[in-house]
Amino acid sequence: MIRTEAEAQSWLRALPEWDARSEARMATFISLLAEENARQNLVASSSLGMVWQRHIADSAQLLTHVPRETDLSWLDLGTGAGFPGLVISILRPDVHVTMVESRARRIDWLERVCAHLELEHAKVEGMRIEHVPERPFSVISARAFAPLPQLLDRASRFSTGATTWLLPKGRSASQEVLELRGWEHVFHVEPSLTDSEAGIIIGTLLGRKG
């Protein structure tokens, strides 16, 4: 369990994706986040003092559940301040990350950060999920975007039987999977490395029942 800022940074440095370039980009990202947070409420101000644990490591842990293929396409729904989308892009700049966000000020923020950090394969879809053009993705993530049934209803069109879903949840993770009806799936819950009460729903979606 990652409990402190020092532990979070130590854990990140041990990742195979961590190098001098990702370290420099991550430091710049955190600086930009703190600066922008004074203008708009991207994250809770109280969480900035634990940004490495609460936001960076919390997002980066998703990488431990995907293969290290070079042709991955990643869809991040409700990206907000860039979690996990921007963190994934910084650590895996080879991955084509599409971040969906409908709020204008956050769209502007995401686009500015992508340009500043020169994240060539990061793309912002500034619209509601219903308007995003349909295509399959290797990975779909959503951090506190919507309850599981609603999320699947809205995002299943981007999924194939080979798509990995990575859905960080709070303590409701196991209950949401148990109560899921109407879908054929292979979902399970892994404990979060940054919150002892949280879980991550992981697996594949096979389709609607019937």
Short mmCIF file of N, CA, C and O in Angstrom, two decimals, residues 32-127:
data_model
loop_
_atom_site.label_atom_id
_atom_site.label_comp_id
_atom_site.label_asym_id
_atom_site.label_seq_id
_atom_site.Cartn_x
_atom_site.Cartn_y
_atom_site.Cartn_z
N LEU A 32 2.06 22.80 -13.46
CA LEU A 32 0.97 23.41 -14.23
C LEU A 32 -0.38 23.17 -13.55
O LEU A 32 -1.25 24.05 -13.55
N LEU A 33 -0.55 22.00 -12.97
CA LEU A 33 -1.79 21.67 -12.27
C LEU A 33 -2.02 22.61 -11.09
O LEU A 33 -3.12 23.15 -10.92
N ALA A 34 -0.99 22.80 -10.28
CA ALA A 34 -1.12 23.68 -9.12
C ALA A 34 -1.42 25.11 -9.54
O ALA A 34 -2.25 25.79 -8.93
N GLU A 35 -0.76 25.56 -10.60
CA GLU A 35 -0.99 26.92 -11.10
C GLU A 35 -2.41 27.10 -11.62
O GLU A 35 -3.09 28.09 -11.31
N GLU A 36 -2.89 26.12 -12.40
CA GLU A 36 -4.24 26.22 -12.97
C GLU A 36 -5.31 26.05 -11.91
O GLU A 36 -6.41 26.61 -12.02
N ASN A 37 -5.00 25.28 -10.87
CA ASN A 37 -5.99 25.03 -9.83
C ASN A 37 -6.37 26.30 -9.08
O ASN A 37 -7.42 26.37 -8.45
N ALA A 38 -5.51 27.31 -9.15
CA ALA A 38 -5.83 28.60 -8.54
C ALA A 38 -6.86 29.36 -9.36
O ALA A 38 -7.52 30.27 -8.86
N ARG A 39 -7.01 28.95 -10.65
CA ARG A 39 -7.97 29.62 -11.54
C ARG A 39 -9.27 28.85 -11.68
O ARG A 39 -10.34 29.43 -11.83
N GLN A 40 -9.17 27.53 -11.69
CA GLN A 40 -10.37 26.70 -11.76
C GLN A 40 -10.17 25.47 -10.89
O GLN A 40 -9.06 24.98 -10.73
N ASN A 41 -11.26 24.96 -10.36
CA ASN A 41 -11.19 23.86 -9.40
C ASN A 41 -11.01 22.52 -10.12
O ASN A 41 -11.95 21.76 -10.29
N LEU A 42 -9.77 22.23 -10.52
CA LEU A 42 -9.48 20.97 -11.21
C LEU A 42 -9.51 19.80 -10.24
O LEU A 42 -10.05 18.74 -10.54
N VAL A 43 -8.87 19.99 -9.09
CA VAL A 43 -8.85 18.97 -8.04
C VAL A 43 -9.06 19.67 -6.71
O VAL A 43 -8.89 20.90 -6.61
N ALA A 44 -9.42 18.92 -5.69
CA ALA A 44 -9.56 19.51 -4.36
C ALA A 44 -8.22 20.10 -3.94
O ALA A 44 -7.18 19.43 -4.02
N SER A 45 -8.22 21.34 -3.50
CA SER A 45 -6.97 22.00 -3.11
C SER A 45 -6.22 21.21 -2.05
O SER A 45 -4.99 21.16 -2.05
N SER A 46 -6.97 20.57 -1.16
CA SER A 46 -6.34 19.79 -0.09
C SER A 46 -5.55 18.60 -0.63
O SER A 46 -4.64 18.09 0.04
N SER A 47 -5.89 18.13 -1.84
CA SER A 47 -5.22 16.96 -2.39
C SER A 47 -3.88 17.31 -3.04
O SER A 47 -3.08 16.41 -3.34
N LEU A 48 -3.61 18.60 -3.27
CA LEU A 48 -2.35 18.98 -3.91
C LEU A 48 -1.14 18.66 -3.03
O LEU A 48 -0.05 18.42 -3.54
N GLY A 49 -1.35 18.64 -1.73
CA GLY A 49 -0.26 18.28 -0.83
C GLY A 49 0.08 16.81 -0.87
O GLY A 49 1.13 16.40 -0.37
N MET A 50 -0.81 16.01 -1.46
CA MET A 50 -0.58 14.57 -1.62
C MET A 50 -0.73 14.18 -3.08
O MET A 50 -1.22 13.10 -3.40
N VAL A 51 -0.32 15.07 -3.98
CA VAL A 51 -0.59 14.87 -5.40
C VAL A 51 0.06 13.61 -5.96
O VAL A 51 -0.51 12.93 -6.81
N TRP A 52 1.25 13.26 -5.47
CA TRP A 52 1.92 12.06 -5.99
C TRP A 52 1.15 10.79 -5.63
O TRP A 52 1.01 9.88 -6.45
N GLN A 53 0.63 10.74 -4.42
CA GLN A 53 -0.15 9.57 -4.01
C GLN A 53 -1.57 9.62 -4.55
O GLN A 53 -2.03 8.65 -5.18
N ARG A 54 -2.27 10.73 -4.32
CA ARG A 54 -3.70 10.82 -4.60
C ARG A 54 -4.02 10.83 -6.09
O ARG A 54 -5.09 10.35 -6.50
N HIS A 55 -3.12 11.38 -6.90
CA HIS A 55 -3.44 11.54 -8.32
C HIS A 55 -2.46 10.85 -9.27
O HIS A 55 -2.90 10.17 -10.20
N ILE A 56 -1.15 11.01 -9.04
CA ILE A 56 -0.18 10.47 -9.99
C ILE A 56 -0.07 8.94 -9.86
O ILE A 56 -0.31 8.21 -10.82
N ALA A 57 0.30 8.45 -8.69
CA ALA A 57 0.40 7.00 -8.50
C ALA A 57 -0.95 6.32 -8.65
O ALA A 57 -1.05 5.21 -9.18
N ASP A 58 -2.01 6.99 -8.19
CA ASP A 58 -3.35 6.42 -8.30
C ASP A 58 -3.71 6.17 -9.76
O ASP A 58 -4.36 5.17 -10.08
N SER A 59 -3.29 7.07 -10.64
CA SER A 59 -3.53 6.90 -12.08
C SER A 59 -2.55 5.89 -12.68
O SER A 59 -2.93 5.02 -13.47
N ALA A 60 -1.28 6.02 -12.32
CA ALA A 60 -0.24 5.19 -12.93
C ALA A 60 -0.41 3.71 -12.63
O ALA A 60 0.03 2.86 -13.41
N GLN A 61 -1.04 3.37 -11.51
CA GLN A 61 -1.20 1.96 -11.17
C GLN A 61 -2.00 1.20 -12.22
O GLN A 61 -1.87 -0.03 -12.34
N LEU A 62 -2.78 1.90 -13.03
CA LEU A 62 -3.56 1.22 -14.06
C LEU A 62 -2.65 0.57 -15.10
O LEU A 62 -3.02 -0.43 -15.72
N LEU A 63 -1.45 1.12 -15.29
CA LEU A 63 -0.53 0.56 -16.27
C LEU A 63 -0.08 -0.85 -15.91
O LEU A 63 0.33 -1.61 -16.77
N THR A 64 -0.15 -1.19 -14.63
CA THR A 64 0.28 -2.52 -14.22
C THR A 64 -0.70 -3.60 -14.64
O THR A 64 -0.42 -4.79 -14.49
N HIS A 65 -1.85 -3.19 -15.18
CA HIS A 65 -2.88 -4.15 -15.58
C HIS A 65 -3.06 -4.24 -17.10
O HIS A 65 -4.02 -4.86 -17.57
N VAL A 66 -2.15 -3.63 -17.86
CA VAL A 66 -2.24 -3.69 -19.32
C VAL A 66 -0.92 -4.22 -19.88
O VAL A 66 0.14 -4.03 -19.27
N PRO A 67 -0.96 -4.86 -21.05
CA PRO A 67 0.28 -5.36 -21.66
C PRO A 67 1.14 -4.21 -22.16
O PRO A 67 0.64 -3.12 -22.46
N ARG A 68 2.44 -4.46 -22.29
CA ARG A 68 3.36 -3.43 -22.76
C ARG A 68 3.47 -3.46 -24.29
O ARG A 68 4.56 -3.43 -24.86
N GLU A 69 2.33 -3.54 -24.96
CA GLU A 69 2.32 -3.50 -26.42
C GLU A 69 2.57 -2.08 -26.90
O GLU A 69 2.28 -1.11 -26.19
N THR A 70 3.07 -1.95 -28.11
CA THR A 70 3.40 -0.63 -28.63
C THR A 70 2.27 -0.01 -29.45
O THR A 70 2.36 1.14 -29.85
N ASP A 71 1.22 -0.76 -29.70
CA ASP A 71 0.14 -0.24 -30.54
C ASP A 71 -1.17 -0.10 -29.77
O ASP A 71 -2.25 -0.21 -30.33
N LEU A 72 -1.08 0.15 -28.48
CA LEU A 72 -2.28 0.30 -27.66
C LEU A 72 -3.01 1.60 -27.99
O LEU A 72 -2.39 2.63 -28.25
N SER A 73 -4.33 1.52 -27.96
CA SER A 73 -5.18 2.72 -28.04
C SER A 73 -6.00 2.78 -26.76
O SER A 73 -6.59 1.79 -26.35
N TRP A 74 -6.00 3.94 -26.12
CA TRP A 74 -6.56 4.07 -24.77
C TRP A 74 -7.63 5.15 -24.78
O TRP A 74 -7.37 6.29 -25.18
N LEU A 75 -8.82 4.84 -24.31
CA LEU A 75 -9.92 5.80 -24.20
C LEU A 75 -10.15 6.10 -22.72
O LEU A 75 -10.44 5.20 -21.93
N ASP A 76 -10.00 7.37 -22.35
CA ASP A 76 -10.22 7.78 -20.96
C ASP A 76 -11.44 8.69 -20.91
O ASP A 76 -11.46 9.76 -21.51
N LEU A 77 -12.45 8.25 -20.19
CA LEU A 77 -13.73 8.95 -20.15
C LEU A 77 -13.82 9.87 -18.93
O LEU A 77 -13.47 9.48 -17.83
N GLY A 78 -14.32 11.07 -19.16
CA GLY A 78 -14.45 12.03 -18.07
C GLY A 78 -13.11 12.38 -17.47
O GLY A 78 -12.92 12.38 -16.25
N THR A 79 -12.15 12.71 -18.31
CA THR A 79 -10.76 12.91 -17.90
C THR A 79 -10.59 14.00 -16.85
O THR A 79 -9.74 13.90 -15.97
N GLY A 80 -11.38 15.05 -16.93
CA GLY A 80 -11.30 16.12 -15.94
C GLY A 80 -9.97 16.84 -15.98
O GLY A 80 -9.62 17.49 -16.96
N ALA A 81 -9.18 16.72 -14.92
CA ALA A 81 -7.89 17.39 -14.83
C ALA A 81 -6.77 16.59 -15.49
O ALA A 81 -5.62 17.00 -15.47
N GLY A 82 -7.13 15.44 -16.07
CA GLY A 82 -6.12 14.63 -16.75
C GLY A 82 -5.78 13.34 -16.05
O GLY A 82 -4.72 12.75 -16.31
N PHE A 83 -6.68 12.88 -15.19
CA PHE A 83 -6.45 11.64 -14.45
C PHE A 83 -7.47 10.59 -14.85
O PHE A 83 -8.66 10.81 -14.70
N PRO A 84 -7.01 9.46 -15.36
CA PRO A 84 -5.61 9.08 -15.55
C PRO A 84 -4.99 9.46 -16.89
O PRO A 84 -3.83 9.19 -17.13
N GLY A 85 -5.76 10.05 -17.82
CA GLY A 85 -5.32 10.21 -19.20
C GLY A 85 -3.95 10.85 -19.38
O GLY A 85 -3.09 10.32 -20.10
N LEU A 86 -3.72 12.02 -18.77
CA LEU A 86 -2.44 12.69 -18.95
C LEU A 86 -1.29 11.92 -18.32
O LEU A 86 -0.18 11.88 -18.85
N VAL A 87 -1.55 11.30 -17.18
CA VAL A 87 -0.51 10.51 -16.52
C VAL A 87 -0.10 9.34 -17.40
O VAL A 87 1.09 9.04 -17.56
N ILE A 88 -1.08 8.68 -18.01
CA ILE A 88 -0.78 7.56 -18.92
C ILE A 88 0.03 8.08 -20.11
O ILE A 88 1.01 7.45 -20.53
N SER A 89 -0.36 9.21 -20.67
CA SER A 89 0.35 9.78 -21.82
C SER A 89 1.79 10.13 -21.48
O SER A 89 2.70 9.97 -22.31
N ILE A 90 2.01 10.64 -20.29
CA ILE A 90 3.37 11.01 -19.87
C ILE A 90 4.23 9.76 -19.70
O ILE A 90 5.40 9.73 -20.13
N LEU A 91 3.67 8.73 -19.09
CA LEU A 91 4.45 7.51 -18.83
C LEU A 91 4.58 6.63 -20.06
O LEU A 91 5.58 5.91 -20.21
N ARG A 92 3.57 6.66 -20.93
CA ARG A 92 3.59 5.85 -22.15
C ARG A 92 3.30 6.75 -23.35
O ARG A 92 2.21 6.69 -23.94
N PRO A 93 4.24 7.61 -23.75
CA PRO A 93 3.99 8.54 -24.85
C PRO A 93 3.77 7.83 -26.19
O PRO A 93 3.33 8.46 -27.15
N ASP A 94 4.06 6.53 -26.26
CA ASP A 94 3.84 5.76 -27.48
C ASP A 94 2.38 5.36 -27.64
O ASP A 94 1.94 5.01 -28.74
N VAL A 95 1.62 5.37 -26.55
CA VAL A 95 0.22 4.94 -26.57
C VAL A 95 -0.66 6.08 -27.07
O VAL A 95 -0.52 7.23 -26.66
N HIS A 96 -1.59 5.76 -27.95
CA HIS A 96 -2.55 6.75 -28.45
C HIS A 96 -3.68 6.88 -27.42
O HIS A 96 -4.54 6.00 -27.30
N VAL A 97 -3.65 7.96 -26.66
CA VAL A 97 -4.61 8.19 -25.58
C VAL A 97 -5.63 9.23 -26.03
O VAL A 97 -5.27 10.34 -26.42
N THR A 98 -6.90 8.86 -26.01
CA THR A 98 -7.99 9.78 -26.32
C THR A 98 -8.71 10.12 -25.03
O THR A 98 -9.24 9.22 -24.35
N MET A 99 -8.74 11.39 -24.67
CA MET A 99 -9.37 11.84 -23.44
C MET A 99 -10.68 12.55 -23.76
O MET A 99 -10.70 13.50 -24.54
N VAL A 100 -11.75 12.08 -23.16
CA VAL A 100 -13.07 12.66 -23.40
C VAL A 100 -13.44 13.56 -22.23
O VAL A 100 -13.46 13.13 -21.07
N GLU A 101 -13.74 14.81 -22.54
CA GLU A 101 -14.11 15.78 -21.52
C GLU A 101 -15.05 16.81 -22.16
O GLU A 101 -14.76 17.32 -23.24
N SER A 102 -16.16 17.11 -21.49
CA SER A 102 -17.16 17.99 -22.10
C SER A 102 -17.16 19.41 -21.54
O SER A 102 -17.82 20.29 -22.09
N ARG A 103 -16.43 19.67 -20.46
CA ARG A 103 -16.43 21.00 -19.85
C ARG A 103 -15.38 21.88 -20.53
O ARG A 103 -14.20 21.55 -20.58
N ALA A 104 -15.81 23.05 -21.00
CA ALA A 104 -14.99 23.89 -21.87
C ALA A 104 -13.65 24.28 -21.24
O ALA A 104 -12.60 24.22 -21.90
N ARG A 105 -13.67 24.71 -19.99
CA ARG A 105 -12.43 25.17 -19.37
C ARG A 105 -11.45 24.02 -19.17
O ARG A 105 -10.24 24.20 -19.26
N ARG A 106 -11.99 22.84 -18.92
CA ARG A 106 -11.09 21.69 -18.76
C ARG A 106 -10.58 21.19 -20.10
O ARG A 106 -9.46 20.70 -20.19
N ILE A 107 -11.39 21.32 -21.14
CA ILE A 107 -10.92 20.98 -22.49
C ILE A 107 -9.72 21.86 -22.83
O ILE A 107 -8.69 21.38 -23.31
N ASP A 108 -9.87 23.15 -22.59
CA ASP A 108 -8.78 24.10 -22.87
C ASP A 108 -7.53 23.73 -22.07
O ASP A 108 -6.42 23.75 -22.60
N TRP A 109 -7.71 23.40 -20.81
CA TRP A 109 -6.58 23.00 -19.95
C TRP A 109 -5.88 21.77 -20.49
O TRP A 109 -4.64 21.75 -20.63
N LEU A 110 -6.64 20.75 -20.82
CA LEU A 110 -6.05 19.51 -21.33
C LEU A 110 -5.28 19.75 -22.62
O LEU A 110 -4.16 19.22 -22.81
N GLU A 111 -5.84 20.54 -23.52
CA GLU A 111 -5.17 20.81 -24.80
C GLU A 111 -3.89 21.60 -24.59
O GLU A 111 -2.87 21.34 -25.25
N ARG A 112 -3.91 22.55 -23.65
CA ARG A 112 -2.71 23.33 -23.38
C ARG A 112 -1.61 22.47 -22.79
O ARG A 112 -0.42 22.61 -23.14
N VAL A 113 -1.96 21.57 -21.89
CA VAL A 113 -0.95 20.70 -21.28
C VAL A 113 -0.37 19.74 -22.30
O VAL A 113 0.85 19.53 -22.35
N CYS A 114 -1.22 19.17 -23.14
CA CYS A 114 -0.73 18.26 -24.19
C CYS A 114 0.27 18.96 -25.10
O CYS A 114 1.31 18.39 -25.45
N ALA A 115 -0.03 20.20 -25.45
CA ALA A 115 0.87 20.97 -26.31
C ALA A 115 2.16 21.32 -25.58
O ALA A 115 3.26 21.19 -26.14
N HIS A 116 2.04 21.76 -24.34
CA HIS A 116 3.21 22.17 -23.56
C HIS A 116 4.16 21.00 -23.34
O HIS A 116 5.39 21.17 -23.42
N LEU A 117 3.62 19.82 -23.07
CA LEU A 117 4.45 18.65 -22.80
C LEU A 117 4.81 17.88 -24.07
O LEU A 117 5.52 16.88 -23.99
N GLU A 118 4.32 18.36 -25.20
CA GLU A 118 4.59 17.73 -26.50
C GLU A 118 4.20 16.25 -26.50
O GLU A 118 4.96 15.39 -26.91
N LEU A 119 2.98 15.99 -26.05
CA LEU A 119 2.43 14.63 -26.03
C LEU A 119 1.75 14.38 -27.38
O LEU A 119 0.57 14.62 -27.56
N GLU A 120 2.52 13.90 -28.33
CA GLU A 120 2.08 13.82 -29.71
C GLU A 120 0.92 12.85 -29.93
O GLU A 120 0.12 13.01 -30.85
N HIS A 121 0.84 11.82 -29.10
CA HIS A 121 -0.20 10.81 -29.29
C HIS A 121 -1.40 11.00 -28.35
O HIS A 121 -2.26 10.12 -28.26
N ALA A 122 -1.43 12.12 -27.65
CA ALA A 122 -2.56 12.42 -26.77
C ALA A 122 -3.56 13.29 -27.53
O ALA A 122 -3.18 14.28 -28.16
N LYS A 123 -4.82 12.93 -27.44
CA LYS A 123 -5.88 13.66 -28.16
C LYS A 123 -7.02 13.95 -27.20
O LYS A 123 -7.41 13.10 -26.40
N VAL A 124 -7.58 15.15 -27.30
CA VAL A 124 -8.72 15.54 -26.47
C VAL A 124 -9.97 15.59 -27.33
O VAL A 124 -10.00 16.30 -28.34
N GLU A 125 -10.97 14.83 -26.95
CA GLU A 125 -12.29 14.90 -27.59
C GLU A 125 -13.15 15.79 -26.71
O GLU A 125 -13.66 15.34 -25.68
N GLY A 126 -13.30 17.04 -27.10
CA GLY A 126 -14.03 17.99 -26.28
C GLY A 126 -15.52 17.95 -26.55
O GLY A 126 -16.07 18.86 -27.18
N MET A 127 -16.15 16.92 -26.06
CA MET A 127 -17.58 16.73 -26.30
C MET A 127 -18.13 15.68 -25.34
O MET A 127 -17.37 15.02 -24.62
#
